């Protein structure tokens, strides 16, 4: 990892303070900049749901400092921070589990401008983390396209955590059950939302599913959500190719996959809007549960459509994959 010299860190601190007044790293918005200390030194600031940024590295492209400045700090107008390529921008973080069970965390980090707006973000999975334990890591910003705004800080934007036994298996890791259940990043168009579920047979024997995934909606405390109907098929939410196809028996050989989908609208009318951060999925009624974190913004619609398991088009040689 490219290390930033103490001088550059002080320069980055000057830029952050010029933009944000007297706000310092780790203040109420959770955004942290290179606050006058070299990377690796502790930064003060509260944790966001157990996640705390401990240091930030933001390299400079072309500091044109005048070393004769009385306080040794270069003015922000002479500094270019976090150039368009974004190379070398990173943050060290700590995750502390203050609960009573082993958890796996999914953390979304925003890389921000002077004003706090997100230029890009990076999602990191951390865990399992045992009760009372702390673990750490480093998140690095990917390259940005030419002309993108300069990045001057990093923020913990979102934290979700699930029991480690229910966390989706990492890529390349096969659970004892021999099946891996994951969710994609979803698709959105005109208020319609579709998230795809993927069931992969990563074991050594054939695996058969029939019908629909078993879905339970959970709130921030991972307790069941009331007042939302889980529908088999679209339930009139929208017409989506293949979503209302009848269930069939699907037998997966090792290495094969099946797909299903979740569909909803985020319309908000009268009443209280419902947001569902967690969804517990069972591939079959007797399968081990897997908790995914799609963050369903259901609005006030009170409906979620679920499609039946089917073979993706590339495996069956015919159309039928879920699409918005």
CSV table of N, CA, C and O in Angstrom, one decimal, residues 129-208:
chain,number,residue,atom,x,y,z
A,129,UNK,N,-17.2,-12.6,12.8
A,129,UNK,CA,-16.6,-11.9,14.0
A,129,UNK,C,-17.3,-12.4,15.2
A,129,UNK,O,-18.5,-12.3,15.4
A,130,UNK,N,-16.5,-13.0,16.2
A,130,UNK,CA,-17.1,-13.6,17.4
A,130,UNK,C,-17.6,-12.5,18.3
A,130,UNK,O,-17.2,-11.3,18.3
A,131,UNK,N,-18.4,-12.9,19.3
A,131,UNK,CA,-18.9,-12.0,20.3
A,131,UNK,C,-17.8,-11.3,21.1
A,131,UNK,O,-16.8,-12.0,21.5
A,132,UNK,N,-17.8,-10.0,21.2
A,132,UNK,CA,-16.8,-9.3,21.9
A,132,UNK,C,-15.5,-9.1,21.2
A,132,UNK,O,-14.5,-8.6,21.8
A,133,UNK,N,-15.4,-9.6,20.0
A,133,UNK,CA,-14.1,-9.5,19.2
A,133,UNK,C,-14.1,-8.4,18.3
A,133,UNK,O,-15.1,-7.8,17.8
A,134,UNK,N,-12.9,-7.9,17.9
A,134,UNK,CA,-12.7,-6.9,17.0
A,134,UNK,C,-11.7,-7.4,15.9
A,134,UNK,O,-10.7,-8.0,16.2
A,135,UNK,N,-12.1,-7.1,14.6
A,135,UNK,CA,-11.2,-7.4,13.5
A,135,UNK,C,-11.1,-6.2,12.6
A,135,UNK,O,-11.9,-5.2,12.7
A,136,UNK,N,-10.1,-6.2,11.8
A,136,UNK,CA,-9.8,-5.0,11.0
A,136,UNK,C,-9.5,-5.4,9.5
A,136,UNK,O,-9.4,-6.5,9.2
A,137,UNK,N,-9.4,-4.3,8.7
A,137,UNK,CA,-9.1,-4.5,7.3
A,137,UNK,C,-8.9,-3.2,6.6
A,137,UNK,O,-8.9,-2.1,7.2
A,138,UNK,N,-8.7,-3.3,5.3
A,138,UNK,CA,-8.5,-2.1,4.5
A,138,UNK,C,-9.4,-2.1,3.3
A,138,UNK,O,-9.5,-3.2,2.6
A,139,UNK,N,-10.0,-1.0,3.0
A,139,UNK,CA,-10.9,-0.9,1.8
A,139,UNK,C,-10.2,0.1,0.8
A,139,UNK,O,-9.7,1.1,1.3
A,140,UNK,N,-10.1,-0.3,-0.4
A,140,UNK,CA,-9.4,0.5,-1.4
A,140,UNK,C,-10.4,1.0,-2.5
A,140,UNK,O,-11.2,0.2,-3.0
A,141,UNK,N,-10.2,2.2,-2.9
A,141,UNK,CA,-11.1,2.8,-3.9
A,141,UNK,C,-10.7,2.3,-5.3
A,141,UNK,O,-9.5,2.3,-5.6
A,142,UNK,N,-11.6,1.9,-6.1
A,142,UNK,CA,-11.3,1.5,-7.5
A,142,UNK,C,-11.0,2.7,-8.3
A,142,UNK,O,-11.3,3.9,-7.9
A,143,UNK,N,-10.4,2.5,-9.5
A,143,UNK,CA,-10.1,3.6,-10.4
A,143,UNK,C,-11.4,4.3,-10.8
A,143,UNK,O,-12.4,3.7,-11.0
A,144,UNK,N,-11.3,5.6,-10.9
A,144,UNK,CA,-12.4,6.5,-11.4
A,144,UNK,C,-12.2,6.9,-12.8
A,144,UNK,O,-11.1,7.0,-13.3
A,145,UNK,N,-13.3,7.2,-13.5
A,145,UNK,CA,-13.1,7.7,-14.9
A,145,UNK,C,-12.5,9.1,-14.9
A,145,UNK,O,-12.7,9.8,-14.0
A,146,UNK,N,-11.9,9.5,-16.1
A,146,UNK,CA,-11.4,10.8,-16.2
A,146,UNK,C,-12.5,11.9,-15.9
A,146,UNK,O,-13.6,11.7,-16.4
A,147,UNK,N,-12.1,12.9,-15.2
A,147,UNK,CA,-13.0,14.0,-15.0
A,147,UNK,C,-13.9,13.8,-13.7
A,147,UNK,O,-14.6,14.7,-13.4
A,148,UNK,N,-13.7,12.7,-13.0
A,148,UNK,CA,-14.5,12.5,-11.8
A,148,UNK,C,-14.0,13.4,-10.7
A,148,UNK,O,-12.8,13.8,-10.7
A,149,UNK,N,-14.9,13.8,-9.8
A,149,UNK,CA,-14.5,14.7,-8.7
A,149,UNK,C,-13.4,14.1,-7.8
A,149,UNK,O,-13.3,12.9,-7.7
A,150,UNK,N,-12.6,15.0,-7.2
A,150,UNK,CA,-11.6,14.5,-6.3
A,150,UNK,C,-12.2,14.0,-5.0
A,150,UNK,O,-13.1,14.5,-4.5
A,151,UNK,N,-11.6,12.9,-4.5
A,151,UNK,CA,-12.0,12.3,-3.3
A,151,UNK,C,-11.2,12.8,-2.1
A,151,UNK,O,-9.9,12.8,-2.2
A,152,UNK,N,-11.8,13.2,-1.1
A,152,UNK,CA,-11.1,13.8,0.1
A,152,UNK,C,-11.5,13.1,1.4
A,152,UNK,O,-11.0,13.5,2.4
A,153,UNK,N,-12.4,12.1,1.4
A,153,UNK,CA,-12.8,11.5,2.6
A,153,UNK,C,-13.4,10.2,2.4
A,153,UNK,O,-13.8,9.8,1.2
A,154,UNK,N,-13.6,9.4,3.4
A,154,UNK,CA,-14.3,8.1,3.4
A,154,UNK,C,-15.3,8.0,4.5
A,154,UNK,O,-15.1,8.5,5.6
A,155,UNK,N,-16.5,7.4,4.2
A,155,UNK,CA,-17.6,7.4,5.1
A,155,UNK,C,-18.1,6.0,5.2
A,155,UNK,O,-18.3,5.3,4.2
A,156,UNK,N,-18.5,5.5,6.4
A,156,UNK,CA,-19.3,4.3,6.5
A,156,UNK,C,-20.7,4.6,6.2
A,156,UNK,O,-21.4,5.3,7.0
A,157,UNK,N,-21.2,4.1,5.0
A,157,UNK,CA,-22.5,4.5,4.6
A,157,UNK,C,-23.6,3.6,5.1
A,157,UNK,O,-24.7,4.0,5.3
A,158,UNK,N,-23.3,2.3,5.2
A,158,UNK,CA,-24.3,1.3,5.5
A,158,UNK,C,-23.7,0.1,6.2
A,158,UNK,O,-22.6,-0.4,5.7
A,159,UNK,N,-24.3,-0.4,7.2
A,159,UNK,CA,-23.8,-1.7,7.8
A,159,UNK,C,-25.0,-2.6,8.0
A,159,UNK,O,-26.0,-2.2,8.5
A,160,UNK,N,-24.8,-3.8,7.5
A,160,UNK,CA,-25.8,-4.9,7.8
A,160,UNK,C,-25.0,-6.1,8.4
A,160,UNK,O,-23.8,-6.3,8.1
A,161,UNK,N,-25.6,-6.8,9.3
A,161,UNK,CA,-24.9,-7.9,9.9
A,161,UNK,C,-25.9,-9.1,10.1
A,161,UNK,O,-27.1,-8.9,10.5
A,162,UNK,N,-25.5,-10.3,9.9
A,162,UNK,CA,-26.3,-11.5,10.0
A,162,UNK,C,-25.6,-12.5,10.8
A,162,UNK,O,-24.4,-12.5,10.8
A,163,UNK,N,-26.4,-13.4,11.4
A,163,UNK,CA,-25.7,-14.5,12.1
A,163,UNK,C,-24.8,-15.3,11.1
A,163,UNK,O,-25.1,-15.5,10.0
A,164,UNK,N,-23.6,-15.6,11.6
A,164,UNK,CA,-22.6,-16.1,10.7
A,164,UNK,C,-23.0,-17.4,10.0
A,164,UNK,O,-22.7,-17.7,8.9
A,165,UNK,N,-23.8,-18.2,10.8
A,165,UNK,CA,-24.3,-19.5,10.2
A,165,UNK,C,-25.3,-19.3,9.1
A,165,UNK,O,-25.5,-20.2,8.3
A,166,UNK,N,-25.9,-18.0,9.0
A,166,UNK,CA,-26.9,-17.8,7.9
A,166,UNK,C,-26.3,-16.9,6.8
A,166,UNK,O,-27.0,-16.5,5.9
A,167,UNK,N,-25.0,-16.5,6.9
A,167,UNK,CA,-24.4,-15.6,5.9
A,167,UNK,C,-24.2,-16.3,4.6
A,167,UNK,O,-23.9,-17.5,4.6
A,168,UNK,N,-24.5,-15.7,3.5
A,168,UNK,CA,-24.2,-16.3,2.2
A,168,UNK,C,-22.7,-16.7,2.1
A,168,UNK,O,-21.9,-16.0,2.5
A,169,UNK,N,-22.5,-17.9,1.5
A,169,UNK,CA,-21.1,-18.4,1.4
A,169,UNK,C,-20.3,-17.5,0.4
A,169,UNK,O,-20.9,-17.1,-0.6
A,170,UNK,N,-19.1,-17.3,0.8
A,170,UNK,CA,-18.2,-16.5,-0.1
A,170,UNK,C,-18.0,-17.3,-1.4
A,170,UNK,O,-18.1,-18.5,-1.5
A,171,UNK,N,-17.6,-16.6,-2.4
A,171,UNK,CA,-17.3,-17.2,-3.7
A,171,UNK,C,-16.2,-18.2,-3.5
A,171,UNK,O,-15.1,-17.9,-2.9
A,172,UNK,N,-16.3,-19.4,-4.1
A,172,UNK,CA,-15.3,-20.4,-3.9
A,172,UNK,C,-15.4,-21.2,-2.7
A,172,UNK,O,-14.7,-22.2,-2.5
A,173,UNK,N,-16.4,-20.9,-1.8
A,173,UNK,CA,-16.6,-21.7,-0.6
A,173,UNK,C,-18.0,-22.4,-0.7
A,173,UNK,O,-19.0,-21.8,-0.9
A,174,UNK,N,-17.9,-23.7,-0.4
A,174,UNK,CA,-19.2,-24.5,-0.5
A,174,UNK,C,-19.6,-24.8,0.9
A,174,UNK,O,-18.9,-25.5,1.7
A,175,UNK,N,-20.8,-24.5,1.3
A,175,UNK,CA,-21.3,-24.8,2.6
A,175,UNK,C,-21.5,-26.4,2.8
A,175,UNK,O,-21.5,-27.1,1.8
A,176,UNK,N,-21.6,-26.8,4.0
A,176,UNK,CA,-21.8,-28.3,4.3
A,176,UNK,C,-23.0,-28.8,3.5
A,176,UNK,O,-23.0,-30.0,3.2
A,177,UNK,N,-24.0,-28.0,3.3
A,177,UNK,CA,-25.2,-28.4,2.6
A,177,UNK,C,-25.0,-28.8,1.2
A,177,UNK,O,-25.8,-29.5,0.6
A,178,UNK,N,-23.9,-28.3,0.6
A,178,UNK,CA,-23.6,-28.5,-0.8
A,178,UNK,C,-24.4,-27.5,-1.7
A,178,UNK,O,-24.2,-27.6,-3.0
A,179,UNK,N,-25.1,-26.6,-1.2
A,179,UNK,CA,-25.7,-25.5,-2.0
A,179,UNK,C,-25.4,-24.2,-1.5
A,179,UNK,O,-25.2,-23.9,-0.3
A,180,UNK,N,-25.3,-23.2,-2.5
A,180,UNK,CA,-24.9,-21.9,-2.2
A,180,UNK,C,-26.1,-21.0,-2.7
A,180,UNK,O,-26.4,-21.0,-3.8
A,181,UNK,N,-26.6,-20.1,-1.8
A,181,UNK,CA,-27.7,-19.2,-2.2
A,181,UNK,C,-27.2,-17.8,-2.0
A,181,UNK,O,-26.6,-17.4,-1.0
A,182,UNK,N,-27.3,-17.0,-3.1
A,182,UNK,CA,-26.8,-15.6,-3.1
A,182,UNK,C,-27.8,-14.8,-3.8
A,182,UNK,O,-28.8,-15.3,-4.5
A,183,UNK,N,-27.7,-13.5,-3.8
A,183,UNK,CA,-28.5,-12.5,-4.4
A,183,UNK,C,-27.7,-11.6,-5.3
A,183,UNK,O,-26.5,-11.2,-4.9
A,184,UNK,N,-28.2,-11.1,-6.4
A,184,UNK,CA,-27.5,-10.1,-7.2
A,184,UNK,C,-27.8,-8.7,-6.7
A,184,UNK,O,-28.5,-8.5,-5.7
A,185,UNK,N,-27.2,-7.7,-7.4
A,185,UNK,CA,-27.4,-6.3,-7.0
A,185,UNK,C,-28.7,-5.7,-7.4
A,185,UNK,O,-29.1,-4.6,-7.0
A,186,UNK,N,-29.5,-6.5,-8.1
A,186,UNK,CA,-30.9,-6.0,-8.5
A,186,UNK,C,-30.9,-5.1,-9.7
A,186,UNK,O,-29.9,-4.7,-10.2
A,187,UNK,N,-32.1,-4.8,-10.1
A,187,UNK,CA,-32.3,-3.9,-11.3
A,187,UNK,C,-33.5,-3.1,-10.9
A,187,UNK,O,-34.5,-3.5,-10.2
A,188,UNK,N,-33.5,-1.8,-11.5
A,188,UNK,CA,-34.6,-0.9,-11.2
A,188,UNK,C,-35.0,-0.2,-12.4
A,188,UNK,O,-34.1,0.2,-13.2
A,189,UNK,N,-36.3,0.0,-12.6
A,189,UNK,CA,-36.8,0.8,-13.8
A,189,UNK,C,-38.2,1.4,-13.4
A,189,UNK,O,-39.1,0.6,-13.1
A,190,UNK,N,-38.3,2.7,-13.5
A,190,UNK,CA,-39.6,3.3,-13.3
A,190,UNK,C,-40.3,2.9,-12.0
A,190,UNK,O,-41.5,2.6,-12.0
A,191,UNK,N,-39.5,2.8,-10.9
A,191,UNK,CA,-40.1,2.4,-9.7
A,191,UNK,C,-40.3,0.9,-9.4
A,191,UNK,O,-40.6,0.5,-8.4
A,192,UNK,N,-40.0,0.1,-10.5
A,192,UNK,CA,-40.0,-1.4,-10.3
A,192,UNK,C,-38.7,-1.9,-9.9
A,192,UNK,O,-37.6,-1.5,-10.5
A,193,UNK,N,-38.7,-2.8,-8.9
A,193,UNK,CA,-37.4,-3.4,-8.5
A,193,UNK,C,-37.5,-4.9,-8.7
A,193,UNK,O,-38.5,-5.5,-8.4
A,194,UNK,N,-36.3,-5.4,-9.1
A,194,UNK,CA,-36.2,-6.9,-9.3
A,194,UNK,C,-34.8,-7.3,-8.7
A,194,UNK,O,-33.8,-6.7,-9.1
A,195,UNK,N,-34.8,-8.2,-7.8
A,195,UNK,CA,-33.6,-8.8,-7.3
A,195,UNK,C,-33.6,-10.3,-7.6
A,195,UNK,O,-34.5,-11.0,-7.3
A,196,UNK,N,-32.5,-10.7,-8.2
A,196,UNK,CA,-32.4,-12.1,-8.6
A,196,UNK,C,-31.7,-13.0,-7.5
A,196,UNK,O,-30.8,-12.5,-6.8
A,197,UNK,N,-32.3,-14.2,-7.2
A,197,UNK,CA,-31.7,-15.2,-6.3
A,197,UNK,C,-31.1,-16.2,-7.2
A,197,UNK,O,-31.6,-16.6,-8.2
A,198,UNK,N,-29.9,-16.7,-6.7
A,198,UNK,CA,-29.2,-17.8,-7.4
A,198,UNK,C,-28.9,-18.9,-6.4
A,198,UNK,O,-28.4,-18.7,-5.3
A,199,UNK,N,-29.3,-20.1,-6.9
A,199,UNK,CA,-29.1,-21.3,-6.1
A,199,UNK,C,-28.1,-22.2,-6.9
A,199,UNK,O,-28.3,-22.6,-8.0
A,200,UNK,N,-26.9,-22.4,-6.3
A,200,UNK,CA,-25.8,-23.1,-7.0
A,200,UNK,C,-25.6,-24.4,-6.3
A,200,UNK,O,-25.4,-24.5,-5.1
A,201,UNK,N,-25.5,-25.5,-7.0
A,201,UNK,CA,-25.1,-26.8,-6.5
A,201,UNK,C,-23.6,-26.9,-6.5
A,201,UNK,O,-23.0,-27.1,-7.6
A,202,UNK,N,-23.0,-26.6,-5.4
A,202,UNK,CA,-21.5,-26.6,-5.3
A,202,UNK,C,-21.0,-27.9,-4.7
A,202,UNK,O,-19.8,-28.1,-4.4
A,203,UNK,N,-22.0,-28.9,-4.4
A,203,UNK,CA,-21.6,-30.2,-3.8
A,203,UNK,C,-21.2,-31.2,-4.9
A,203,UNK,O,-20.9,-30.9,-6.0
A,204,UNK,N,-21.3,-32.4,-4.4
A,204,UNK,CA,-20.9,-33.5,-5.3
A,204,UNK,C,-22.0,-34.4,-5.8
A,204,UNK,O,-21.8,-35.4,-6.5
A,205,UNK,N,-23.3,-34.1,-5.3
A,205,UNK,CA,-24.4,-34.9,-5.7
A,205,UNK,C,-25.5,-34.0,-6.4
A,205,UNK,O,-25.4,-32.8,-6.2
A,206,UNK,N,-26.4,-34.6,-7.1
A,206,UNK,CA,-27.5,-33.8,-7.7
A,206,UNK,C,-28.3,-33.2,-6.6
A,206,UNK,O,-28.4,-33.8,-5.5
A,207,UNK,N,-28.9,-32.1,-6.9
A,207,UNK,CA,-29.8,-31.4,-5.9
A,207,UNK,C,-31.1,-31.0,-6.6
A,207,UNK,O,-31.0,-30.4,-7.7
A,208,UNK,N,-32.2,-31.3,-6.1
A,208,UNK,CA,-33.5,-31.1,-6.7
A,208,UNK,C,-34.3,-30.0,-5.9
A,208,UNK,O,-34.4,-30.1,-4.7
